[in-house]
CSV table of C-alpha atoms in Angstrom, one decimal:
chain,number,residue,atom,x,y,z
A,100,UNK,CA,146.0,87.1,94.1
A,101,UNK,CA,146.2,89.4,97.1
A,102,UNK,CA,149.9,88.1,97.5
A,103,UNK,CA,151.1,89.0,94.1
A,104,UNK,CA,153.6,91.9,93.7
A,105,UNK,CA,154.6,93.9,90.8
A,106,UNK,CA,158.4,94.0,90.1
A,107,UNK,CA,160.3,95.6,87.2
A,108,UNK,CA,164.0,96.3,86.5
A,109,UNK,CA,164.9,100.0,86.9
A,110,UNK,CA,168.7,100.2,86.0
A,111,UNK,CA,171.8,98.4,85.9
A,112,UNK,CA,174.8,98.9,88.2
A,113,UNK,CA,178.1,97.1,88.8
A,114,UNK,CA,179.5,93.7,87.7
A,115,UNK,CA,179.8,91.0,90.4
A,116,UNK,CA,180.2,87.5,91.4
A,117,UNK,CA,178.8,85.4,94.3
A,118,UNK,CA,180.0,83.1,96.8
A,119,UNK,CA,179.3,79.4,96.7
A,120,UNK,CA,180.6,75.9,97.8
A,121,UNK,CA,182.6,73.4,96.0
A,122,UNK,CA,183.6,69.7,96.4
A,123,UNK,CA,185.4,66.5,95.6
A,124,UNK,CA,183.4,63.9,93.7
A,125,UNK,CA,184.9,61.0,95.5
A,126,UNK,CA,184.0,62.3,98.9
A,127,UNK,CA,180.6,63.3,97.5
A,128,UNK,CA,179.9,59.6,96.7
A,129,UNK,CA,181.0,58.5,100.1
A,130,UNK,CA,178.6,61.1,101.6
A,131,UNK,CA,175.7,60.1,99.5
A,132,UNK,CA,176.0,62.6,96.8
A,133,UNK,CA,175.4,65.7,98.8
A,134,UNK,CA,174.4,68.4,96.4
A,135,UNK,CA,177.1,70.9,97.0
A,136,UNK,CA,179.8,68.1,96.7
A,137,UNK,CA,178.4,66.8,93.4
A,138,UNK,CA,177.7,70.0,91.6
A,139,UNK,CA,180.7,72.1,92.6
A,140,UNK,CA,183.3,69.3,92.1
A,141,UNK,CA,182.6,69.6,88.3
A,142,UNK,CA,183.3,73.4,88.7
A,143,UNK,CA,186.4,73.4,91.0
A,144,UNK,CA,188.3,70.9,89.0
A,145,UNK,CA,188.5,73.0,85.8
A,146,UNK,CA,188.4,76.1,88.0
A,147,UNK,CA,191.6,75.2,89.4
A,148,UNK,CA,193.4,74.8,86.2
A,149,UNK,CA,192.0,78.2,85.1
A,150,UNK,CA,193.4,80.0,87.9
A,151,UNK,CA,196.9,79.1,87.1
A,152,UNK,CA,196.6,78.9,83.2
A,153,UNK,CA,198.2,81.3,80.6
A,154,UNK,CA,195.1,81.6,78.3
A,155,UNK,CA,197.1,82.9,75.3
A,156,UNK,CA,199.7,80.3,75.7
A,157,UNK,CA,197.1,77.5,75.9
A,158,UNK,CA,195.3,78.7,72.9
A,159,UNK,CA,198.6,79.0,70.9
A,160,UNK,CA,199.6,75.5,71.9
A,161,UNK,CA,196.1,74.2,70.9
A,162,UNK,CA,196.2,75.9,67.5
A,163,UNK,CA,199.8,74.9,66.6
A,164,UNK,CA,199.1,71.3,67.9
A,165,UNK,CA,196.0,70.9,65.8
A,166,UNK,CA,197.9,72.2,62.5
A,167,UNK,CA,200.7,69.8,63.2
A,168,UNK,CA,198.8,66.7,64.4
A,169,UNK,CA,195.6,67.3,62.2
A,170,UNK,CA,195.9,69.8,59.5
A,171,UNK,CA,196.1,73.4,58.5
A,172,UNK,CA,192.3,73.4,57.6
A,173,UNK,CA,191.5,72.2,61.2
A,174,UNK,CA,193.7,74.9,62.6
A,175,UNK,CA,191.6,77.4,60.6
A,176,UNK,CA,188.4,75.9,61.8
A,177,UNK,CA,189.8,76.3,65.4
A,178,UNK,CA,190.4,80.0,64.5
A,179,UNK,CA,187.0,80.4,63.1
A,180,UNK,CA,185.3,78.7,66.0
A,181,UNK,CA,187.2,81.1,68.5
A,182,UNK,CA,186.0,84.1,66.6
A,183,UNK,CA,182.4,83.0,66.6
A,184,UNK,CA,182.8,82.3,70.6
A,185,UNK,CA,184.1,85.8,71.0
A,186,UNK,CA,181.3,87.4,68.9
A,187,UNK,CA,178.6,85.1,70.8
A,188,UNK,CA,179.4,87.0,74.0
A,189,UNK,CA,179.1,90.4,72.5
A,190,UNK,CA,175.3,90.5,72.1
A,191,UNK,CA,172.8,91.1,74.8
A,192,UNK,CA,169.9,88.5,75.0
A,193,UNK,CA,166.3,89.4,75.8
A,194,UNK,CA,165.4,90.4,79.5
A,195,UNK,CA,163.0,88.0,81.3
A,196,UNK,CA,161.5,90.9,83.3
A,197,UNK,CA,159.8,94.1,82.0
A,198,UNK,CA,161.7,97.2,82.0
A,199,UNK,CA,160.4,99.9,84.3
A,200,UNK,CA,158.5,102.8,82.6
A,201,UNK,CA,157.9,105.7,84.9
A,202,UNK,CA,159.4,108.8,86.5
A,203,UNK,CA,161.7,107.1,89.1
A,204,UNK,CA,165.5,107.1,88.4
A,205,UNK,CA,168.4,105.6,90.4
A,206,UNK,CA,171.6,107.3,90.1
A,207,UNK,CA,174.9,105.5,91.2
A,208,UNK,CA,178.1,107.4,91.5
A,209,UNK,CA,181.7,106.6,91.2
A,210,UNK,CA,183.0,103.3,92.8
A,211,UNK,CA,185.7,103.4,95.4
A,212,UNK,CA,187.6,100.3,96.8
A,213,UNK,CA,187.0,99.9,100.5
A,214,UNK,CA,188.8,96.6,101.1
A,215,UNK,CA,192.6,96.3,101.6
A,216,UNK,CA,194.8,94.6,99.0
A,217,UNK,CA,196.1,91.6,100.7
A,218,UNK,CA,198.3,89.2,98.4
A,219,UNK,CA,197.6,86.1,100.3
A,220,UNK,CA,193.8,86.9,101.0
A,221,UNK,CA,192.3,88.3,97.8
A,222,UNK,CA,188.8,87.2,98.5
A,223,UNK,CA,187.0,90.2,99.8
A,224,UNK,CA,183.1,89.5,100.1
A,225,UNK,CA,180.0,89.3,102.1
A,226,UNK,CA,179.8,92.9,103.0
A,227,UNK,CA,177.6,94.9,105.2
A,228,UNK,CA,177.4,98.6,105.5
A,229,UNK,CA,175.7,101.0,107.9
A,230,UNK,CA,176.1,104.3,109.6
A,231,UNK,CA,176.8,105.0,113.2
A,232,UNK,CA,177.2,108.3,114.7
A,233,UNK,CA,178.9,110.4,112.2
A,234,UNK,CA,180.8,107.4,110.4
A,235,UNK,CA,180.1,104.9,107.9
A,236,UNK,CA,180.9,101.4,109.2
A,237,UNK,CA,181.6,98.5,106.8
A,238,UNK,CA,182.2,94.7,107.6
A,239,UNK,CA,183.4,92.2,105.2
A,240,UNK,CA,184.9,88.8,105.0
A,241,UNK,CA,188.4,88.4,103.9
A,242,UNK,CA,190.1,85.1,103.0
A,243,UNK,CA,192.3,83.2,100.6
A,244,UNK,CA,189.3,81.9,98.9
A,245,UNK,CA,185.5,82.4,98.3
A,246,UNK,CA,185.0,78.9,99.4
A,247,UNK,CA,184.9,77.9,103.1
A,248,UNK,CA,188.2,78.5,104.8
A,249,UNK,CA,189.8,78.6,108.3
A,250,UNK,CA,191.8,81.4,107.2
A,251,UNK,CA,188.6,83.7,106.9
A,252,UNK,CA,188.3,86.7,109.0
A,253,UNK,CA,185.9,89.5,109.8
A,254,UNK,CA,187.1,93.0,108.9
A,255,UNK,CA,185.2,96.2,110.2
A,256,UNK,CA,186.5,99.5,109.0
A,257,UNK,CA,185.0,103.0,109.3
A,258,UNK,CA,185.0,105.8,106.7
A,259,UNK,CA,182.9,109.0,105.9
A,260,UNK,CA,180.4,110.0,103.3
A,261,UNK,CA,182.7,112.8,102.2
A,262,UNK,CA,185.6,110.4,101.5
A,263,UNK,CA,184.6,107.1,100.4
A,264,UNK,CA,188.2,106.1,99.3
A,265,UNK,CA,189.7,106.2,102.9
A,266,UNK,CA,188.7,103.4,105.3
A,267,UNK,CA,190.5,102.6,108.5
A,268,UNK,CA,190.3,99.2,110.0
A,269,UNK,CA,189.0,99.3,113.6
A,270,UNK,CA,188.4,95.6,114.4
A,271,UNK,CA,189.4,92.2,113.0
A,272,UNK,CA,188.2,88.7,114.1
A,273,UNK,CA,189.2,85.1,113.3
A,274,UNK,CA,189.1,81.9,115.0
A,275,UNK,CA,191.5,79.7,113.0
A,276,UNK,CA,189.0,77.0,113.2
A,277,UNK,CA,185.7,78.5,111.3
A,278,UNK,CA,184.9,80.0,108.0
A,279,UNK,CA,183.3,83.4,108.9
A,280,UNK,CA,180.7,85.0,106.4
A,281,UNK,CA,177.5,86.6,106.1
A,282,UNK,CA,178.4,89.8,108.0
A,283,UNK,CA,175.4,92.0,109.1
A,284,UNK,CA,175.6,95.4,110.8
A,285,UNK,CA,172.7,97.2,112.4
A,286,UNK,CA,172.4,99.9,115.0
A,287,UNK,CA,169.9,99.4,117.9
A,288,UNK,CA,169.5,101.6,121.2
A,289,UNK,CA,172.8,103.4,120.5
A,290,UNK,CA,174.8,100.3,120.0
A,291,UNK,CA,176.3,99.0,116.8
A,292,UNK,CA,175.6,95.2,116.5
A,293,UNK,CA,177.6,92.7,114.1
A,294,UNK,CA,176.2,89.5,113.2
A,295,UNK,CA,178.1,86.8,111.3
A,296,UNK,CA,177.8,83.0,110.7
A,297,UNK,CA,180.5,80.3,111.5
A,298,UNK,CA,180.7,77.6,109.1
A,299,UNK,CA,182.7,74.4,108.9
A,300,UNK,CA,186.1,75.3,107.1
A,301,UNK,CA,185.6,72.6,104.4
A,302,UNK,CA,185.7,73.6,100.7
A,303,UNK,CA,183.6,70.5,100.1
A,304,UNK,CA,180.5,72.0,101.5
A,305,UNK,CA,178.2,74.8,103.1
A,306,UNK,CA,177.7,73.7,106.7
A,307,UNK,CA,176.7,76.3,109.2
A,308,UNK,CA,177.9,75.8,112.8
A,309,UNK,CA,176.4,78.7,114.6
A,310,UNK,CA,175.6,82.3,114.3
A,311,UNK,CA,177.5,84.8,116.6
A,312,UNK,CA,177.2,88.5,117.6
A,313,UNK,CA,179.3,91.3,119.0
A,314,UNK,CA,178.5,95.0,119.7
A,315,UNK,CA,180.3,98.4,120.4
A,316,UNK,CA,179.0,101.7,121.8
A,317,UNK,CA,182.1,103.7,120.7
A,318,UNK,CA,183.7,101.7,117.8
A,319,UNK,CA,186.7,101.2,120.0
A,320,UNK,CA,185.6,98.3,122.5
A,321,UNK,CA,183.9,95.4,121.2
A,322,UNK,CA,182.2,92.7,123.1
A,323,UNK,CA,183.6,89.2,123.0
A,324,UNK,CA,181.5,87.3,120.2
A,325,UNK,CA,179.0,85.1,121.5
A,326,UNK,CA,176.7,82.5,119.9
A,327,UNK,CA,173.0,83.5,119.2
A,328,UNK,CA,170.1,81.9,117.6
A,329,UNK,CA,169.5,78.3,116.5
A,330,UNK,CA,172.0,75.6,115.3
A,331,UNK,CA,172.7,76.4,111.5
A,332,UNK,CA,170.8,79.6,111.6
A,333,UNK,CA,172.1,82.4,109.3
A,334,UNK,CA,170.5,85.9,109.6
A,335,UNK,CA,170.2,87.5,106.3
A,336,UNK,CA,168.4,90.8,106.9
A,337,UNK,CA,167.8,92.9,110.1
A,338,UNK,CA,165.7,96.2,110.0
A,339,UNK,CA,165.1,98.4,113.0
A,340,UNK,CA,162.1,100.7,113.3
A,341,UNK,CA,160.1,102.1,116.2
A,342,UNK,CA,156.7,100.7,117.4
A,343,UNK,CA,153.7,102.6,118.4
A,344,UNK,CA,155.2,103.6,121.8
A,345,UNK,CA,158.4,104.9,120.2
A,346,UNK,CA,160.6,102.0,121.3
A,347,UNK,CA,163.2,100.7,118.7
A,348,UNK,CA,162.5,97.0,117.6
A,349,UNK,CA,164.9,95.0,115.5
A,350,UNK,CA,163.3,92.7,113.0
A,351,UNK,CA,165.3,89.7,111.7
A,352,UNK,CA,164.8,87.6,108.7
A,353,UNK,CA,167.0,84.3,108.9
A,354,UNK,CA,166.9,80.6,107.7
A,355,UNK,CA,167.8,77.3,109.2
A,356,UNK,CA,168.1,73.9,107.6
A,357,UNK,CA,170.3,71.6,105.3
A,358,UNK,CA,170.9,74.3,102.6
A,359,UNK,CA,172.3,72.9,99.3
A,360,UNK,CA,171.7,69.4,100.2
A,361,UNK,CA,170.0,66.9,97.8
A,362,UNK,CA,166.9,66.6,100.2
A,363,UNK,CA,167.2,70.3,101.2
A,364,UNK,CA,164.4,71.5,103.5
A,365,UNK,CA,165.0,75.3,104.6
A,366,UNK,CA,163.0,77.2,107.0
A,367,UNK,CA,162.6,80.9,107.1
A,368,UNK,CA,162.3,82.6,110.3
A,369,UNK,CA,161.0,86.0,111.2
A,370,UNK,CA,161.7,87.4,114.8
A,371,UNK,CA,162.0,90.5,116.8
A,372,UNK,CA,164.2,91.9,119.6
A,373,UNK,CA,164.4,95.2,121.7
A,374,UNK,CA,168.0,94.4,122.9
A,375,UNK,CA,169.7,93.0,119.8
A,376,UNK,CA,170.6,89.5,121.1
A,377,UNK,CA,167.3,88.0,122.6
A,378,UNK,CA,164.8,87.2,119.8
A,379,UNK,CA,161.0,86.2,119.8
A,380,UNK,CA,158.5,85.2,117.1
A,381,UNK,CA,156.8,88.2,115.5
A,382,UNK,CA,153.7,86.2,115.1
A,383,UNK,CA,152.5,83.0,116.8
A,384,UNK,CA,155.6,81.2,115.6
A,385,UNK,CA,159.0,82.2,114.2
A,386,UNK,CA,158.6,80.1,111.1
A,387,UNK,CA,157.0,81.8,108.0
A,388,UNK,CA,157.9,79.6,105.2
A,389,UNK,CA,159.3,76.0,104.8
A,390,UNK,CA,160.7,74.9,101.4
A,391,UNK,CA,163.9,76.0,99.4
A,392,UNK,CA,164.1,79.7,100.4
A,393,UNK,CA,167.2,80.8,102.0
A,394,UNK,CA,168.2,84.4,101.8
A,395,UNK,CA,165.4,86.7,102.5
A,396,UNK,CA,165.5,90.6,102.5
A,397,UNK,CA,162.4,92.8,103.5
A,398,UNK,CA,161.2,96.2,103.8
A,399,UNK,CA,158.3,98.0,105.5
A,400,UNK,CA,155.9,100.2,103.5
A,401,UNK,CA,154.9,103.5,104.7
A,402,UNK,CA,151.7,101.9,106.1
A,403,UNK,CA,153.7,99.2,107.9
A,404,UNK,CA,153.0,96.4,105.8
A,405,UNK,CA,155.9,94.0,105.1
A,406,UNK,CA,157.4,93.2,101.7
A,407,UNK,CA,160.1,90.5,101.1
A,408,UNK,CA,161.8,88.5,98.5
A,409,UNK,CA,163.6,85.2,99.0
A,410,UNK,CA,166.1,83.2,96.9
A,411,UNK,CA,164.7,79.9,96.1
A,412,UNK,CA,167.8,78.1,95.0
A,413,UNK,CA,166.8,74.7,96.6
A,414,UNK,CA,163.6,74.6,95.1
A,415,UNK,CA,160.2,73.3,96.6
A,416,UNK,CA,156.6,72.9,95.7
A,417,UNK,CA,156.5,76.4,94.1
A,418,UNK,CA,159.4,75.8,91.9
A,419,UNK,CA,162.8,77.4,91.6
A,420,UNK,CA,164.0,80.9,91.3
A,421,UNK,CA,162.7,83.6,93.7
A,422,UNK,CA,159.6,84.2,95.9
A,423,UNK,CA,157.9,87.4,96.8
A,424,UNK,CA,156.1,87.7,100.4
A,425,UNK,CA,153.5,90.1,101.8
A,426,UNK,CA,152.4,90.7,105.3
A,427,UNK,CA,149.8,93.2,106.7
A,428,UNK,CA,150.9,95.5,109.4
A,429,UNK,CA,148.4,93.9,111.9
A,430,UNK,CA,149.8,90.4,111.2
A,431,UNK,CA,153.5,90.6,110.2
A,432,UNK,CA,154.1,87.0,111.3
A,433,UNK,CA,151.9,85.7,108.6
A,434,UNK,CA,153.7,85.8,105.3
A,435,UNK,CA,151.6,85.4,101.9
A,436,UNK,CA,153.6,84.1,99.1
A,437,UNK,CA,153.2,83.6,95.3
A,438,UNK,CA,151.6,80.3,94.4
A,439,UNK,CA,154.5,79.8,91.8
A,440,UNK,CA,158.0,81.0,92.3
A,441,UNK,CA,159.4,83.5,89.8
A,442,UNK,CA,161.8,81.7,87.5
A,443,UNK,CA,164.4,84.6,88.2
A,444,UNK,CA,167.0,84.1,90.9
A,445,UNK,CA,167.7,87.2,92.8
A,446,UNK,CA,171.1,86.5,94.5
A,447,UNK,CA,172.1,88.4,97.7
A,448,UNK,CA,168.9,90.6,97.8
A,449,UNK,CA,168.8,93.9,99.7
A,450,UNK,CA,165.5,95.6,99.9
A,451,UNK,CA,165.0,99.2,101.1
A,452,UNK,CA,162.3,101.8,101.3
A,453,UNK,CA,163.6,105.0,99.5
A,454,UNK,CA,162.3,108.5,99.4
A,455,UNK,CA,158.9,108.8,98.1
A,456,UNK,CA,157.9,105.4,99.6
A,457,UNK,CA,159.6,103.6,96.7
A,458,UNK,CA,160.6,100.0,97.5
A,459,UNK,CA,163.8,99.1,95.7
A,460,UNK,CA,165.5,95.7,95.6
A,461,UNK,CA,169.2,95.6,94.9
A,462,UNK,CA,170.5,92.2,93.8
A,463,UNK,CA,172.6,90.0,91.5
A,464,UNK,CA,170.8,89.2,88.3
A,465,UNK,CA,171.3,86.8,85.2
A,466,UNK,CA,169.1,87.5,82.2
A,467,UNK,CA,168.4,83.8,81.9
A,468,UNK,CA,165.9,81.8,84.0
A,469,UNK,CA,167.4,79.8,87.0
A,470,UNK,CA,164.9,77.2,86.6
A,471,UNK,CA,166.5,75.7,83.4
A,472,UNK,CA,165.8,72.0,84.1
A,473,UNK,CA,162.2,70.8,83.2
A,474,UNK,CA,159.9,70.4,86.1
A,475,UNK,CA,159.0,66.9,85.3
A,476,UNK,CA,162.6,65.6,86.1
A,477,UNK,CA,163.3,64.4,89.7
A,478,UNK,CA,163.8,67.3,92.2
A,479,UNK,CA,167.3,66.1,92.9
A,480,UNK,CA,168.3,66.3,89.4
A,481,UNK,CA,166.6,69.7,89.1
A,482,UNK,CA,168.6,71.1,91.9
A,483,UNK,CA,172.0,69.7,90.5
A,484,UNK,CA,171.2,70.7,86.8
A,485,UNK,CA,169.9,74.3,87.8
A,486,UNK,CA,173.0,75.0,89.9
A,487,UNK,CA,175.5,73.7,87.4
A,488,UNK,CA,174.0,75.5,84.4
A,489,UNK,CA,173.5,78.7,86.4
A,490,UNK,CA,177.2,78.7,87.5
A,491,UNK,CA,178.2,79.0,83.7
A,492,UNK,CA,176.1,82.2,83.1
A,493,UNK,CA,177.5,85.7,83.6
A,494,UNK,CA,175.9,87.8,86.2
A,495,UNK,CA,175.6,91.5,87.0
A,496,UNK,CA,173.9,93.7,89.5
A,497,UNK,CA,170.5,95.2,88.9
A,498,UNK,CA,167.9,97.6,90.8
A,499,UNK,CA,164.3,96.7,90.7
A,500,UNK,CA,161.2,98.5,91.8
A,501,UNK,CA,158.6,96.5,93.7
A,502,UNK,CA,155.1,97.4,93.8
A,503,UNK,CA,153.1,96.2,97.0
A,504,UNK,CA,149.7,94.5,96.0
A,505,UNK,CA,147.4,97.4,96.6
A,506,UNK,CA,149.5,99.9,94.9
A,507,UNK,CA,148.9,101.4,91.4
A,508,UNK,CA,151.8,101.4,89.0
A,509,UNK,CA,154.1,99.4,86.8
A,510,UNK,CA,154.9,96.2,87.6
A,511,UNK,CA,171.1,92.5,91.9
A,512,UNK,CA,175.9,91.2,97.4
A,513,UNK,CA,174.7,94.6,98.2
A,514,UNK,CA,174.4,96.6,101.4
A,515,UNK,CA,172.9,100.0,101.7
A,516,UNK,CA,172.8,102.7,104.4
A,517,UNK,CA,171.9,106.3,104.8
A,518,UNK,CA,174.9,108.6,105.2
A,519,UNK,CA,175.1,110.5,108.5
A,520,UNK,CA,173.3,113.8,107.8
A,521,UNK,CA,172.4,112.7,104.3
A,522,UNK,CA,169.3,114.0,102.4
A,523,UNK,CA,166.2,111.9,102.2
A,524,UNK,CA,167.0,110.5,98.8
A,525,UNK,CA,170.7,109.9,99.5
A,526,UNK,CA,172.3,106.5,100.2
A,527,UNK,CA,175.8,104.8,100.3
A,528,UNK,CA,175.9,101.3,98.7
A,529,UNK,CA,178.6,98.7,99.3
A,530,UNK,CA,179.0,95.8,96.9
A,531,UNK,CA,181.8,93.2,96.1
A,532,UNK,CA,183.0,92.4,92.6
A,533,UNK,CA,185.7,90.9,90.6
A,534,UNK,CA,187.6,92.9,87.8
A,535,UNK,CA,186.5,91.0,84.8
A,536,UNK,CA,184.5,91.5,81.7
A,537,UNK,CA,180.6,91.6,82.1
A,538,UNK,CA,180.2,88.6,80.1
A,539,UNK,CA,182.4,86.4,82.1
A,540,UNK,CA,180.8,83.3,83.6
A,541,UNK,CA,180.1,83.3,87.5
A,542,UNK,CA,182.8,80.7,88.1
A,543,UNK,CA,185.4,83.0,86.6
A,544,UNK,CA,184.8,85.8,89.2
A,545,UNK,CA,184.3,83.2,91.9
A,546,UNK,CA,187.9,81.8,91.6
A,547,UNK,CA,189.7,85.0,91.1
A,548,UNK,CA,190.3,88.0,93.4
A,549,UNK,CA,187.5,90.2,94.5
A,550,UNK,CA,187.3,93.7,96.3
A,551,UNK,CA,184.7,95.5,98.2
A,552,UNK,CA,183.4,98.7,96.4
A,553,UNK,CA,181.3,101.7,97.8
A,554,UNK,CA,179.4,104.4,95.8
A,555,UNK,CA,176.9,107.0,96.5
A,556,UNK,CA,173.3,106.6,95.3
A,557,UNK,CA,170.4,108.9,94.9
A,558,UNK,CA,166.8,108.3,93.7
A,559,UNK,CA,164.8,111.1,91.9
A,560,UNK,CA,161.4,111.5,90.3
A,561,UNK,CA,162.3,115.0,89.0
A,562,UNK,CA,163.1,115.8,85.3
A,563,UNK,CA,165.6,118.2,86.3
A,564,UNK,CA,168.9,116.2,86.5
A,565,UNK,CA,171.3,119.3,86.5
A,566,UNK,CA,172.9,118.2,90.0
A,567,UNK,CA,174.4,115.1,88.2
């Protein structure tokens, strides 16, 4: 198929968790079993207990109680069962993607915390990173919970590539009425733009209100935030490149629809702008895909073709997992996709074209397939089952090499930027993560504190690695 792309795992990077939604089952029944209410109510009820529990004390009480009320043999059986449970987490299962075989290497340096430690706002996530002038600029969400909260605020800080440990906050924004998330920074025509989404501050769901933007020319004075785009629209990736006349053009991949609903229908939009806030379709129409795809990241090849990956969490006629897209340089508004979705789910994808015209995807990754529920079951049950089962899996971050369809070769919430004055193969990466073991399930990291981390990244095809 002309739309098929090659994808292979290159290397592993840091741990991580993702953001999501939760709910109350009673409210869900009253609202017609909305997917986010139904699924995450089963997660949040035990999660609330997990947050406040003393695990060693709970295990000791269970063990002693079993010996006292049942028998000593039953207590021994509990100990043996606990031992097998620990041992089961030590092994590494088979990978569902082929490991990359080739000369490309991706080197990640030491991680530095970029977010502030705030006792009553421990959820630092949804990070975006870019360079502006001689500084690195980072934007992230800070709140009391990963779930929707009116206490959420957007934090913007600056740092330098020479000192990733020192970050100075230059702008903060909150409304007290909205959950703010999905921050996205980009530079266009000498201005630094910040996009973010406003959501209902309801932990029972994921309901987008609008998208807003602000900008600055000097990192000191920021424009008052204004609405932009369609109702429920959330921008996921914006890339800037020059057209044939040398003018800078911003390209935006976003989505609209009832994401996470039992009858979810989500539409991916692809638009362009020369001023950063007025958008028009790249092709004849802005819509490039309708189904279950939400978060989409893209990159342009050296020939100007477009390659994109989208998370198919809600599922559609092509299945569940992820979709790969391709569009020719002369027809960027016409996206071709795989006839069947890849079963792997690439959470929070970020795609970049690196030195040597290599396309790399940074995304969350679980070794198991996201499409766990049999496809013959009703779509609503597949959505519920896949999300519930996937929430119990450990996840990490990974780097993937993507091969456009005409290329020859083998077939893991990140944000990347080129540092000011950096080499062609040098990047700075931002990610958010919880401090837990790599085998901890997703929900564990979801309900505990997370921080923003940054590190240097370099790519190389050379055999000489002495500079490491």
